[in-house]
Amino acid sequence: MAQTETATQSAEARKTSGDKIDFKMITFSLAGKEYGIDIMSVKEIAKAGRFTYVPNAAPFVRGVYNLRGDIISVIDLRTFFHLPAERKEEDALESLLILRIDEHVFGVIVDGIDKVVAISSAGIQPPHPIFGDINVKFIKGIVENSGKLYIILDAAMIFAPSKAAEEAVHAEKPKVVPPVLVEPAREERAAPLAQAGEDVGASFVRESLAALKGFHITDLNELWFQRRYSEWRVVRKNEVQIREPSDAETFLEDFWSPSSGMLLSPDFADSLERILPGNESKTLNVWNPGCGKGYETWSLAVILRRRYPDSRVKIWANDSDLLAISMAPNMVFPDKVPDYYAEYMTTGRNGQTFIQHIRDSIFFEFHDILNTNSLPPLDIVVCRDLLSLLAPVDQRRLLDDFSDKLKPAGILVLGSNEVPGSGWRSAGSGAVSAFCKE
Amino acid sequence: MRVEYINPFVEAAFNILKEVLASDVHRGELYLKSTATPVMGVAAIVGLAGDVEGRVLFDMDKPTALKIASAMNGEELKSLDELVRATITELANMITAQAVTKLHDLGFKFDLTPPAIFTGENMEIHDSDVEALIVPMETACGKIEINVAIRERA
């Protein structure tokens, strides 16, 4: 009996120690939802109004405010997150959280400030990518307290004048429509649903491609699909349906980018070399997911060597096909290679191989792109024809991943018949389908 | 994980297991995994440092561990005692060391940490942000899963 009691007691003790209160947050509301922010970053709270307007500031900056002699800038968090904000009278007072991030003090306008809530940091759950209203990178986590769910914002991430935050703001910008409207539109884009007014044949073809070849039609390749399908209808007349894998292969024949599975043709390499922007930095980080047997990566290494002779180029090339990627590091070319590459090769016993300098610039990795991709900030991502073979959600997720990892002036190269959608502007020419972040 | 790292580990595991158990060893299909890995019951872990960071985990169930330790010591061992643990730890050390030697010959510089052993039931191992390469090995004593998670130092 006594033993049981001790057991229960110790279990209880463990429970309480697990629930140790070690995180305090100020809770507030934005557009009817509850949020929290680490109390350590909050200097004080205040009611204030009549902010001094600053011309040419970002739309979410309401102005500056004189806080007992210190001039602080005031940011409207609702505008920042594109949430609806009620327009108040000219003289009305706003609820203001005064935050201190490193040396900087900011005023932040919210709908209403609630109270201080003490919780255990062990109870904070990681943010879920589909939170919707607020970009997930600004969210530290979510926590439940007395029946209410609070979204804890990461103050440092929002206000740090770091590049990461700046990029994030840029990425948010195109969404001027309230997010509520954006979300459903996004889903439509992701799902391979038949477009309105499209004939039934086309939607069957979409489904067959996904089922037989794992090829998903989304915004990424919709333009190509429309063109190809109208051609297909002319050629096949009444037999538009795709029943066999061989039909699907024929349908996809002209999708694949030029020079897949071999060294890039000198023409293509040349156009790619020409669109790459100047770069002063000493090192250049490049990611080449889905590199297969590695022909593309080797070509890329030569192109980059020609374009940036003074930079140290590092290419991370990965593929989840073990057999293909195993051969990549020791690739030998028994036959003649185009002159474009010849000067970077040496002749060995079995044929030609790339010179050590080129070899040293590439890391071939056995890696599944759907797992966590841990890479440094990137200058170039080359990912041709891979995304179309992934499920629509994964396509979306990887495009976001590319956007996160690319430096502000970074270049994304997709397959010749792929476009990344909103948030990107074209930077390519001809067969090179390249994009910059907006 | 870099392609160059894969073969040394697979070869070392194959050679050493074949040598110490004096029986046939079959390698299963290699695959990648990034979610939490359940541990079968006995797990020896060796850390790697140097050009890379990561760890190698040798995972097997308790009967397999006992059989391997018995085979390596040339006597029947019945319980998971000090000797069994030391033997499994040594096995982990031998395989990792041979792999690292092979890698060293290829020009990669790795250091090892002393091996540690975990035993128990219902254990899981979580590595954040590193995907693991699983090398399943079928031996006469049972299955050993070699779980290699290595990444380049940023």
Coordinates of C-alpha atoms in Angstrom, one line a residue:
Chain A
M1 CA 0.0 0.0 0.0
A2 CA 2.7 2.4 1.1
Q3 CA 4.6 1.5 -2.0
T4 CA 1.6 2.4 -4.3
E5 CA 1.3 5.8 -2.5
T6 CA 4.9 6.6 -3.1
A7 CA 4.5 5.7 -6.7
T8 CA 1.5 8.0 -7.1
Q9 CA 3.3 10.8 -5.4
S10 CA 6.4 10.6 -7.5
A11 CA 4.2 10.4 -10.6
E12 CA 2.5 13.5 -9.5
A13 CA 5.8 15.2 -8.8
R14 CA 6.9 14.3 -12.2
K15 CA 3.8 15.8 -13.7
T16 CA 4.2 19.1 -11.9
S17 CA 7.8 19.4 -12.7
G18 CA 6.9 18.7 -16.4
D19 CA 4.3 21.5 -16.2
K20 CA 6.8 24.0 -14.7
I21 CA 5.7 27.6 -15.4
D22 CA 8.6 29.1 -17.2
F23 CA 7.2 31.2 -20.0
K24 CA 5.1 34.3 -19.6
M25 CA 3.4 36.0 -22.5
I26 CA 1.3 39.1 -23.0
T27 CA -1.9 38.1 -24.9
F28 CA -3.7 40.3 -27.3
S29 CA -6.1 40.0 -30.2
L30 CA -5.9 40.7 -33.9
A31 CA -9.0 40.4 -36.1
G32 CA -10.8 38.3 -33.4
K33 CA -8.0 35.8 -32.8
E34 CA -5.9 35.4 -29.7
Y35 CA -2.1 35.9 -29.9
G36 CA 0.7 35.9 -27.4
I37 CA 4.1 37.4 -27.4
D38 CA 7.1 36.7 -25.0
I39 CA 6.9 39.1 -22.1
M40 CA 10.7 39.4 -22.2
S41 CA 10.4 41.4 -25.4
V42 CA 7.6 43.7 -24.2
K43 CA 8.9 46.8 -22.6
E44 CA 5.5 48.3 -21.6
I45 CA 2.0 48.7 -22.9
A46 CA 0.3 52.0 -23.6
K47 CA -2.7 53.7 -25.2
A48 CA -1.7 56.3 -27.7
G49 CA -2.9 58.0 -30.8
R50 CA -2.2 60.9 -33.2
F51 CA 1.0 59.3 -34.6
T52 CA 3.2 61.5 -36.8
Y53 CA 2.8 60.3 -40.3
V54 CA 6.1 59.4 -42.1
P55 CA 6.0 59.8 -45.9
N56 CA 7.2 57.0 -48.1
A57 CA 7.2 54.5 -45.3
A58 CA 5.9 50.9 -45.8
P59 CA 2.1 50.7 -45.5
F60 CA 2.2 48.9 -42.2
V61 CA 4.2 51.8 -40.5
R62 CA 1.7 54.1 -39.0
G63 CA 4.2 56.8 -38.1
V64 CA 6.4 57.8 -35.3
Y65 CA 5.4 58.5 -31.7
N66 CA 7.0 60.4 -28.9
L67 CA 7.3 58.1 -25.9
R68 CA 8.4 60.4 -23.1
G69 CA 11.1 61.9 -25.2
D70 CA 12.1 58.9 -27.2
I71 CA 10.9 58.8 -30.8
I72 CA 9.8 55.3 -31.7
S73 CA 8.3 54.0 -34.9
V74 CA 4.8 52.6 -34.7
I75 CA 3.8 49.5 -36.7
D76 CA 0.3 48.3 -37.3
L77 CA 0.4 44.6 -36.9
R78 CA -2.9 44.1 -38.6
T79 CA -1.7 45.8 -41.8
F80 CA 1.5 43.9 -41.5
F81 CA -0.3 40.6 -41.6
H82 CA -3.0 41.8 -44.0
L83 CA -5.7 41.4 -41.5
P84 CA -8.8 43.6 -41.4
A85 CA -8.3 46.6 -39.2
E86 CA -11.2 48.9 -38.1
R87 CA -10.7 52.5 -39.0
K88 CA -10.7 54.6 -35.9
E89 CA -11.4 58.3 -35.4
E90 CA -8.6 60.7 -36.0
D91 CA -8.2 61.3 -32.3
A92 CA -9.0 57.8 -31.0
L93 CA -6.4 56.0 -28.9
E94 CA -4.9 52.7 -30.1
S95 CA -3.7 49.8 -27.9
L96 CA 0.0 49.8 -28.2
L97 CA 2.6 47.2 -27.2
I98 CA 6.0 48.7 -26.8
L99 CA 8.5 46.1 -27.7
R100 CA 12.3 46.1 -27.3
I101 CA 14.2 43.9 -29.8
D102 CA 17.9 44.1 -29.2
E103 CA 18.6 47.9 -29.2
H104 CA 15.4 48.9 -31.0
V105 CA 12.2 50.0 -29.5
F106 CA 9.0 49.7 -31.5
G107 CA 5.3 50.5 -30.9
V108 CA 3.0 47.8 -32.2
I109 CA -0.7 48.5 -32.7
V110 CA -3.1 45.6 -31.9
D111 CA -6.8 45.3 -31.5
G112 CA -6.8 44.8 -27.8
I113 CA -4.4 43.8 -25.1
D114 CA -5.7 41.2 -22.8
K115 CA -3.5 40.0 -19.9
V116 CA -0.4 38.2 -18.9
V117 CA -0.6 34.4 -19.1
A118 CA 2.0 32.1 -17.5
I119 CA 2.5 28.8 -19.1
S120 CA 5.0 26.0 -19.4
S121 CA 7.2 26.2 -22.4
A122 CA 7.0 22.4 -22.7
G123 CA 3.3 22.9 -23.6
I124 CA 4.1 25.0 -26.7
Q125 CA 3.3 23.1 -29.8
P126 CA 5.1 23.8 -33.1
P127 CA 3.2 25.9 -35.6
H128 CA 1.3 24.0 -38.3
P129 CA 2.1 25.1 -41.9
I130 CA -1.6 25.6 -42.7
F131 CA -2.3 28.2 -40.0
G132 CA -3.4 30.5 -42.8
D133 CA -3.6 34.1 -41.7
I134 CA 0.0 34.6 -40.6
N135 CA 3.1 33.4 -42.3
V136 CA 4.3 30.4 -40.4
K137 CA 7.8 31.8 -40.0
F138 CA 6.6 34.5 -37.7
I139 CA 5.0 32.0 -35.4
K140 CA 6.9 30.5 -32.5
G141 CA 4.2 28.0 -31.6
I142 CA 0.7 27.5 -30.3
V143 CA -0.3 26.9 -26.8
E144 CA -3.5 26.1 -25.0
N145 CA -4.4 27.9 -21.8
S146 CA -7.7 27.6 -19.9
G147 CA -9.6 26.6 -22.9
K148 CA -8.2 29.2 -25.3
L149 CA -5.7 28.7 -28.0
Y150 CA -3.0 31.3 -28.3
I151 CA -0.7 31.7 -31.3
I152 CA 2.7 32.9 -30.0
L153 CA 4.4 35.3 -32.3
D154 CA 8.1 35.4 -32.7
A155 CA 8.9 39.1 -32.1
A156 CA 12.5 38.8 -33.1
M157 CA 11.6 37.2 -36.4
I158 CA 9.0 39.9 -37.2
F159 CA 11.0 43.0 -36.3
A160 CA 14.6 42.0 -36.6
P161 CA 16.1 44.1 -39.3
S162 CA 17.7 40.9 -40.6
K163 CA 17.6 39.7 -44.2
A164 CA 15.4 36.8 -43.3
A165 CA 12.6 39.0 -42.0
E166 CA 12.9 41.4 -44.9
E167 CA 12.6 38.6 -47.4
A168 CA 9.6 37.3 -45.6
V169 CA 8.0 40.7 -45.8
H170 CA 8.7 40.8 -49.5
A171 CA 7.2 37.4 -49.9
E172 CA 4.1 38.5 -48.1
K173 CA 3.6 41.6 -50.2
P174 CA 1.9 40.3 -53.2
K175 CA -1.0 39.1 -51.0
V176 CA -2.9 42.4 -50.8
V177 CA -6.2 40.6 -50.8
P178 CA -7.2 39.5 -47.4
P179 CA -5.8 36.0 -46.7
V180 CA -9.2 34.5 -46.2
L181 CA -9.7 35.0 -49.9
V182 CA -6.3 33.8 -50.8
E183 CA -6.4 30.4 -49.1
P184 CA -9.2 28.7 -51.1
A185 CA -7.7 30.0 -54.3
R186 CA -4.4 28.4 -53.4
E187 CA -6.0 25.0 -52.9
E188 CA -7.7 25.2 -56.3
R189 CA -4.3 25.9 -57.8
A190 CA -2.8 22.9 -56.0
A191 CA -5.4 20.3 -56.8
P192 CA -5.5 18.9 -60.3
L193 CA -9.1 19.9 -60.7
A194 CA -10.7 20.4 -64.1
Q195 CA -10.8 24.0 -65.1
A196 CA -14.2 25.5 -65.6
G197 CA -15.5 25.0 -69.1
E198 CA -12.9 22.4 -69.9
D199 CA -14.0 19.2 -71.7
V200 CA -14.2 16.0 -69.7
G201 CA -11.4 14.4 -71.8
A202 CA -8.9 16.9 -70.4
S203 CA -9.7 16.2 -66.8
F204 CA -9.4 12.4 -67.5
V205 CA -6.0 13.0 -69.1
R206 CA -4.9 14.9 -66.0
E207 CA -5.9 12.1 -63.8
S208 CA -4.3 9.4 -66.0
L209 CA -1.0 11.3 -66.0
A210 CA -1.0 11.4 -62.2
A211 CA -2.0 7.8 -61.9
L212 CA 0.3 6.3 -64.5
K213 CA 3.4 8.5 -64.4
G214 CA 3.1 10.4 -61.1
F215 CA 3.0 13.5 -63.2
H216 CA 0.8 16.2 -61.6
I217 CA -0.7 19.1 -63.6
T218 CA -0.9 22.2 -61.5
D219 CA -0.2 25.9 -62.1
L220 CA 3.4 24.9 -62.5
N221 CA 2.8 23.3 -65.9
E222 CA -0.8 24.3 -66.7
L223 CA 0.2 26.4 -69.7
W224 CA 2.2 23.6 -71.2
F225 CA -0.7 21.2 -70.6
Q226 CA -3.3 23.4 -72.3
R227 CA -1.1 23.7 -75.4
R228 CA -0.2 20.0 -75.4
Y229 CA -3.8 18.9 -74.9
S230 CA -5.0 20.9 -77.9
E231 CA -2.3 19.4 -80.0
W232 CA -3.1 15.9 -78.7
R233 CA -6.8 16.3 -79.6
V234 CA -5.9 17.2 -83.1
V235 CA -3.5 14.2 -83.5
R236 CA -5.6 11.6 -81.7
K237 CA -9.0 12.7 -82.9
N238 CA -11.5 10.5 -81.0
E239 CA -8.8 8.7 -79.0
V240 CA -7.8 11.4 -76.5
Q241 CA -7.9 9.0 -73.5
I242 CA -4.6 7.9 -72.0
R243 CA -5.0 4.2 -71.1
E244 CA -1.5 2.8 -71.2
P245 CA 1.8 4.0 -69.7
S246 CA 3.1 4.2 -73.3
D247 CA 0.3 6.7 -74.1
A248 CA 1.3 8.8 -71.1
E249 CA 4.9 8.7 -72.2
T250 CA 3.9 9.9 -75.7
F251 CA 1.9 12.7 -74.2
L252 CA 4.7 13.8 -72.0
E253 CA 7.3 13.5 -74.8
D254 CA 7.7 17.2 -75.4
F255 CA 7.4 18.3 -71.7
W256 CA 11.0 17.3 -70.7
S257 CA 13.6 20.0 -70.8
P258 CA 16.3 19.8 -73.4
S259 CA 19.4 17.7 -72.7
S260 CA 17.8 15.6 -69.9
G261 CA 20.0 12.7 -69.0
M262 CA 23.1 14.0 -70.8
L263 CA 25.5 17.0 -70.7
L264 CA 23.6 20.2 -71.4
S265 CA 23.9 21.2 -75.0
P266 CA 26.4 24.0 -75.5
D267 CA 23.5 26.2 -76.8
F268 CA 21.5 25.7 -73.6
A269 CA 24.6 26.1 -71.4
D270 CA 25.5 29.3 -73.2
S271 CA 22.0 30.8 -72.6
L272 CA 22.1 29.7 -69.0
E273 CA 25.5 31.3 -68.6
R274 CA 24.2 34.5 -70.1
I275 CA 21.3 35.0 -67.8
L276 CA 23.2 34.5 -64.6
P277 CA 23.7 37.8 -62.8
G278 CA 27.0 39.2 -61.7
N279 CA 28.1 38.2 -58.2
E280 CA 30.8 39.8 -56.1
S281 CA 30.7 37.4 -53.2
K282 CA 33.6 34.9 -52.8
T283 CA 31.5 31.8 -52.5
L284 CA 28.5 30.7 -54.5
N285 CA 26.1 28.2 -53.1
V286 CA 24.1 26.2 -55.6
W287 CA 21.4 23.5 -55.1
N288 CA 20.6 20.9 -57.8
P289 CA 17.9 18.6 -56.4
G290 CA 16.9 15.6 -58.5
C291 CA 20.2 15.5 -60.3
G292 CA 19.7 11.9 -61.4
K293 CA 22.9 10.5 -62.9
G294 CA 24.6 13.8 -62.5
Y295 CA 25.0 15.0 -66.1
E296 CA 23.2 18.2 -65.3
T297 CA 25.3 18.9 -62.2
W298 CA 28.6 18.4 -64.0
S299 CA 27.4 20.7 -66.8
L300 CA 26.3 23.2 -64.2
A301 CA 29.7 23.1 -62.5
V302 CA 31.4 24.0 -65.8
I303 CA 28.9 26.8 -66.6
L304 CA 29.5 28.3 -63.2
R305 CA 33.2 28.0 -63.5
R306 CA 33.1 29.9 -66.8
R307 CA 30.7 32.5 -65.5
Y308 CA 32.3 33.1 -62.1
P309 CA 36.0 32.2 -62.5
D310 CA 37.0 34.0 -59.2
S311 CA 34.3 32.6 -56.9
R312 CA 34.4 29.4 -55.0
V313 CA 31.4 27.4 -56.2
K314 CA 29.7 24.7 -54.1
I315 CA 27.0 22.6 -55.6
W316 CA 24.8 20.3 -53.5
A317 CA 23.4 17.8 -55.9
N318 CA 21.0 15.2 -54.6
D319 CA 18.7 12.5 -55.7
S320 CA 16.7 9.7 -54.0
D321 CA 17.6 7.1 -56.7
L322 CA 20.6 5.4 -55.1
L323 CA 21.8 3.6 -58.2
A324 CA 21.7 6.7 -60.4
I325 CA 23.5 8.9 -57.8
S326 CA 26.1 6.3 -56.9
M327 CA 27.6 6.6 -60.4
A328 CA 27.5 10.4 -60.5
P329 CA 30.8 11.2 -58.6
N330 CA 32.9 9.0 -60.8
M331 CA 31.4 9.8 -64.1
V332 CA 33.6 8.8 -67.1
F333 CA 32.9 9.9 -70.7
P334 CA 34.3 7.3 -73.2
D335 CA 33.1 9.4 -76.2
K336 CA 33.9 12.8 -77.4
V337 CA 32.3 15.6 -75.4
P338 CA 31.2 19.0 -76.8
D339 CA 34.1 21.5 -77.0
Y340 CA 32.3 23.6 -74.4
Y341 CA 33.3 21.1 -71.7
A342 CA 36.5 19.7 -73.3
E343 CA 38.8 22.3 -71.7
Y344 CA 37.7 21.2 -68.2
M345 CA 38.4 17.5 -68.7
T346 CA 41.4 15.3 -68.6
T347 CA 41.8 12.0 -70.4
G348 CA 42.3 8.9 -68.2
R349 CA 42.5 5.2 -69.0
N350 CA 38.8 4.6 -69.6
G351 CA 37.9 8.0 -71.1
Q352 CA 37.6 11.6 -70.1
T353 CA 36.8 12.8 -66.6
F354 CA 36.3 16.3 -65.2
I355 CA 39.3 18.0 -63.7
Q356 CA 39.8 18.1 -59.9
H357 CA 38.8 21.7 -59.5
I358 CA 35.4 20.9 -61.0
R359 CA 35.1 17.7 -59.0
D360 CA 35.8 19.6 -55.8
S361 CA 32.9 21.9 -56.3
I362 CA 30.2 19.2 -56.2
F363 CA 28.8 17.3 -53.3
F364 CA 26.7 14.4 -54.6
E365 CA 24.2 13.3 -51.9
F366 CA 21.8 10.4 -51.5
H367 CA 18.9 12.5 -50.2
D368 CA 15.1 12.6 -50.5
I369 CA 14.0 16.1 -51.2
L370 CA 10.8 15.5 -49.3
N371 CA 12.8 15.1 -46.0
T372 CA 14.3 18.1 -44.3
N373 CA 16.6 20.0 -46.7
S374 CA 19.4 21.6 -44.6
L375 CA 21.3 23.9 -46.8
P376 CA 23.0 27.3 -46.4
P377 CA 21.5 30.4 -48.1
L378 CA 21.6 29.8 -51.8
D379 CA 22.5 31.8 -54.9
I380 CA 21.1 29.4 -57.5
V381 CA 18.7 26.5 -57.5
V382 CA 18.5 24.3 -60.5
C383 CA 15.5 22.0 -60.4
R384 CA 14.4 21.0 -63.8
D385 CA 11.3 18.8 -64.4
L386 CA 11.4 17.4 -60.8
L387 CA 8.6 19.4 -59.3
S388 CA 6.0 18.2 -61.9
L389 CA 6.6 14.6 -60.6
L390 CA 5.7 15.5 -57.1
A391 CA 2.3 15.7 -55.5
P392 CA 0.7 19.2 -55.7
V393 CA 1.2 19.9 -51.9
D394 CA 4.9 18.9 -52.2
Q395 CA 5.3 21.2 -55.2
R396 CA 3.9 24.1 -53.2
R397 CA 6.0 23.3 -50.2
L398 CA 9.3 23.0 -52.2
L399 CA 8.6 26.2 -54.0
D400 CA 8.2 27.9 -50.7
D401 CA 11.4 26.2 -49.5
F402 CA 13.3 27.5 -52.6
S403 CA 12.0 31.0 -51.8
D404 CA 13.1 30.7 -48.2
K405 CA 16.6 29.4 -49.0
L406 CA 17.4 31.7 -52.0
K407 CA 19.2 34.9 -51.3
P408 CA 17.3 38.1 -52.4
A409 CA 19.0 38.1 -55.8
G410 CA 19.0 34.4 -56.2
I411 CA 18.0 32.6 -59.3
L412 CA 15.7 29.6 -59.6
V413 CA 15.9 27.5 -62.8
L414 CA 13.0 25.2 -63.5
G415 CA 12.2 22.9 -66.4
S416 CA 11.5 24.6 -69.7
N417 CA 7.8 24.0 -69.4
E418 CA 7.4 25.0 -65.8
V419 CA 6.6 28.3 -64.1
P420 CA 6.6 28.9 -60.3
G421 CA 3.5 31.1 -60.1
S422 CA 3.0 34.2 -58.0
G423 CA 5.9 35.7 -56.0
W424 CA 8.4 35.1 -58.8
R425 CA 9.3 37.1 -61.9
S426 CA 10.8 35.7 -65.0
A427 CA 14.6 36.1 -65.5
G428 CA 15.2 33.6 -68.3
S429 CA 15.3 33.6 -72.0
G430 CA 14.6 31.0 -74.7
A431 CA 14.6 27.4 -73.4
V432 CA 16.0 28.5 -70.0
S433 CA 13.2 28.9 -67.6
A434 CA 14.7 31.0 -64.8
F435 CA 13.1 33.2 -62.1
C436 CA 13.9 35.7 -59.4
K437 CA 12.0 36.4 -56.2
E438 CA 9.7 39.4 -56.4
Chain B
M1 CA 24.3 12.2 -47.2
R2 CA 27.2 12.3 -49.5
V3 CA 27.4 9.4 -51.9
E4 CA 31.0 8.8 -51.1
Y5 CA 30.2 7.9 -47.5
I6 CA 27.7 5.2 -48.3
N7 CA 30.0 2.4 -49.6
P8 CA 32.6 2.5 -46.8
F9 CA 29.9 1.9 -44.2
V10 CA 28.2 -0.8 -46.2
E11 CA 31.5 -2.6 -46.9
A12 CA 32.8 -2.3 -43.4
A13 CA 29.6 -3.6 -41.9
F14 CA 29.5 -6.5 -44.3
N15 CA 33.2 -7.4 -43.9
I16 CA 33.3 -7.2 -40.1
L17 CA 30.0 -9.1 -39.5
K18 CA 31.1 -11.8 -41.9
E19 CA 34.4 -12.1 -40.1
V20 CA 33.3 -12.1 -36.5
L21 CA 30.2 -14.3 -37.0
A22 CA 31.9 -16.6 -39.4
S23 CA 28.7 -17.0 -41.4
D24 CA 26.8 -15.6 -44.3
V25 CA 25.6 -12.0 -44.2
H26 CA 23.1 -10.5 -46.6
R27 CA 22.6 -6.8 -47.2
G28 CA 19.0 -5.6 -47.6
E29 CA 17.9 -2.7 -49.7
L30 CA 19.2 0.7 -48.5
Y31 CA 16.7 3.4 -47.9
L32 CA 16.4 6.9 -46.4
K33 CA 14.4 7.9 -43.3
S34 CA 13.9 11.2 -41.6
T35 CA 11.2 10.4 -39.1
A36 CA 11.7 9.1 -35.6
T37 CA 13.4 5.8 -35.6
P38 CA 12.1 3.1 -33.3
V39 CA 14.9 1.2 -31.6
M40 CA 14.5 -2.6 -31.5
G41 CA 15.9 -3.1 -28.0
V42 CA 19.7 -2.8 -28.1
A43 CA 21.4 0.1 -29.8
A44 CA 25.0 1.0 -29.9
I45 CA 25.8 4.5 -31.0
V46 CA 29.1 6.0 -32.2
G47 CA 29.4 9.8 -32.8
L48 CA 31.3 11.3 -35.7
A49 CA 33.0 14.6 -35.9
G50 CA 35.6 16.3 -38.1
D51 CA 34.7 17.3 -41.7
V52 CA 31.2 16.2 -40.9
E53 CA 28.8 15.8 -37.9
G54 CA 26.6 12.9 -37.3
R55 CA 26.3 9.4 -35.7
V56 CA 26.1 5.8 -36.6
L57 CA 23.5 3.7 -34.7
F58 CA 23.6 -0.1 -34.7
D59 CA 20.2 -1.4 -33.8
M60 CA 19.1 -5.0 -33.1
D61 CA 16.7 -6.8 -30.8
K62 CA 17.8 -8.5 -27.6
P63 CA 17.9 -12.1 -28.8
T64 CA 20.1 -11.0 -31.8
A65 CA 22.4 -9.1 -29.4
L66 CA 22.8 -12.2 -27.2
K67 CA 23.4 -14.5 -30.2
I68 CA 26.0 -12.2 -31.7
A69 CA 27.8 -11.8 -28.3
S70 CA 27.8 -15.6 -27.9
A71 CA 29.2 -16.1 -31.3
M72 CA 31.9 -13.5 -30.8
N73 CA 32.9 -14.8 -27.4
G74 CA 32.7 -18.4 -28.3
E75 CA 30.4 -19.3 -25.3
E76 CA 26.7 -19.3 -24.7
L77 CA 25.5 -16.1 -23.1
K78 CA 22.0 -16.0 -21.6
S79 CA 21.4 -12.5 -20.2
L80 CA 22.3 -9.0 -21.2
D81 CA 25.2 -8.6 -18.9
E82 CA 28.3 -6.5 -18.9
L83 CA 30.1 -8.9 -21.2
V84 CA 27.3 -8.8 -23.8
R85 CA 27.2 -5.0 -23.7
A86 CA 30.9 -4.7 -24.1
T87 CA 30.9 -7.1 -27.0
I88 CA 28.2 -5.2 -28.9
T89 CA 29.9 -1.9 -28.2
E90 CA 33.1 -3.4 -29.5
L91 CA 31.3 -4.6 -32.7
A92 CA 30.0 -1.1 -33.3
N93 CA 33.5 0.3 -32.7
M94 CA 35.1 -2.1 -35.2
I95 CA 32.6 -1.4 -38.0
T96 CA 32.7 2.3 -37.6
A97 CA 36.5 2.4 -37.3
Q98 CA 36.9 0.4 -40.5
A99 CA 34.5 2.6 -42.3
V100 CA 36.3 5.7 -41.1
T101 CA 39.6 4.2 -42.1
K102 CA 38.3 3.6 -45.6
L103 CA 37.0 7.2 -45.7
H104 CA 40.3 8.5 -44.5
D105 CA 42.0 6.8 -47.5
L106 CA 39.5 8.7 -49.8
G107 CA 40.6 12.0 -48.2
F108 CA 37.8 12.6 -45.7
K109 CA 38.8 13.3 -42.1
F110 CA 36.4 11.9 -39.5
D111 CA 36.9 11.4 -35.7
L112 CA 35.0 8.9 -33.6
T113 CA 33.6 9.3 -30.2
P114 CA 33.7 6.3 -27.8
P115 CA 30.6 4.1 -28.4
A116 CA 27.7 4.1 -26.0
I117 CA 25.0 1.5 -25.7
F118 CA 21.3 1.8 -25.0
T119 CA 19.1 -1.0 -24.0
G120 CA 15.4 -1.0 -23.2
E121 CA 12.0 -1.3 -24.7
N122 CA 9.9 1.1 -26.7
M123 CA 12.7 3.5 -27.4
E124 CA 12.7 6.0 -30.2
I125 CA 15.5 8.1 -31.5
H126 CA 14.9 11.6 -32.9
D127 CA 17.5 13.5 -34.9
S128 CA 16.4 16.9 -36.0
D129 CA 17.1 18.0 -39.5
V130 CA 19.2 15.0 -40.5
E131 CA 18.0 12.2 -42.6
A132 CA 19.4 8.7 -41.9
L133 CA 20.5 6.1 -44.3
I134 CA 19.4 2.7 -43.2
V135 CA 21.5 -0.3 -44.1
P136 CA 19.7 -3.5 -43.1
M137 CA 22.0 -6.6 -42.6
E138 CA 20.6 -10.1 -42.3
T139 CA 22.9 -12.4 -40.4
A140 CA 22.5 -15.9 -39.1
C141 CA 22.0 -14.4 -35.6
G142 CA 19.2 -12.1 -36.7
K143 CA 18.8 -8.6 -38.2
I144 CA 21.0 -5.7 -37.5
E145 CA 20.0 -2.2 -38.8
I146 CA 22.8 0.2 -39.3
N147 CA 21.5 3.7 -39.2
V148 CA 23.9 6.3 -40.5
A149 CA 23.1 10.0 -40.2
I150 CA 25.9 12.3 -41.3
R151 CA 25.9 15.8 -42.6
E152 CA 28.5 18.2 -43.8
R153 CA 29.5 20.9 -41.3
A154 CA 27.9 24.1 -42.4

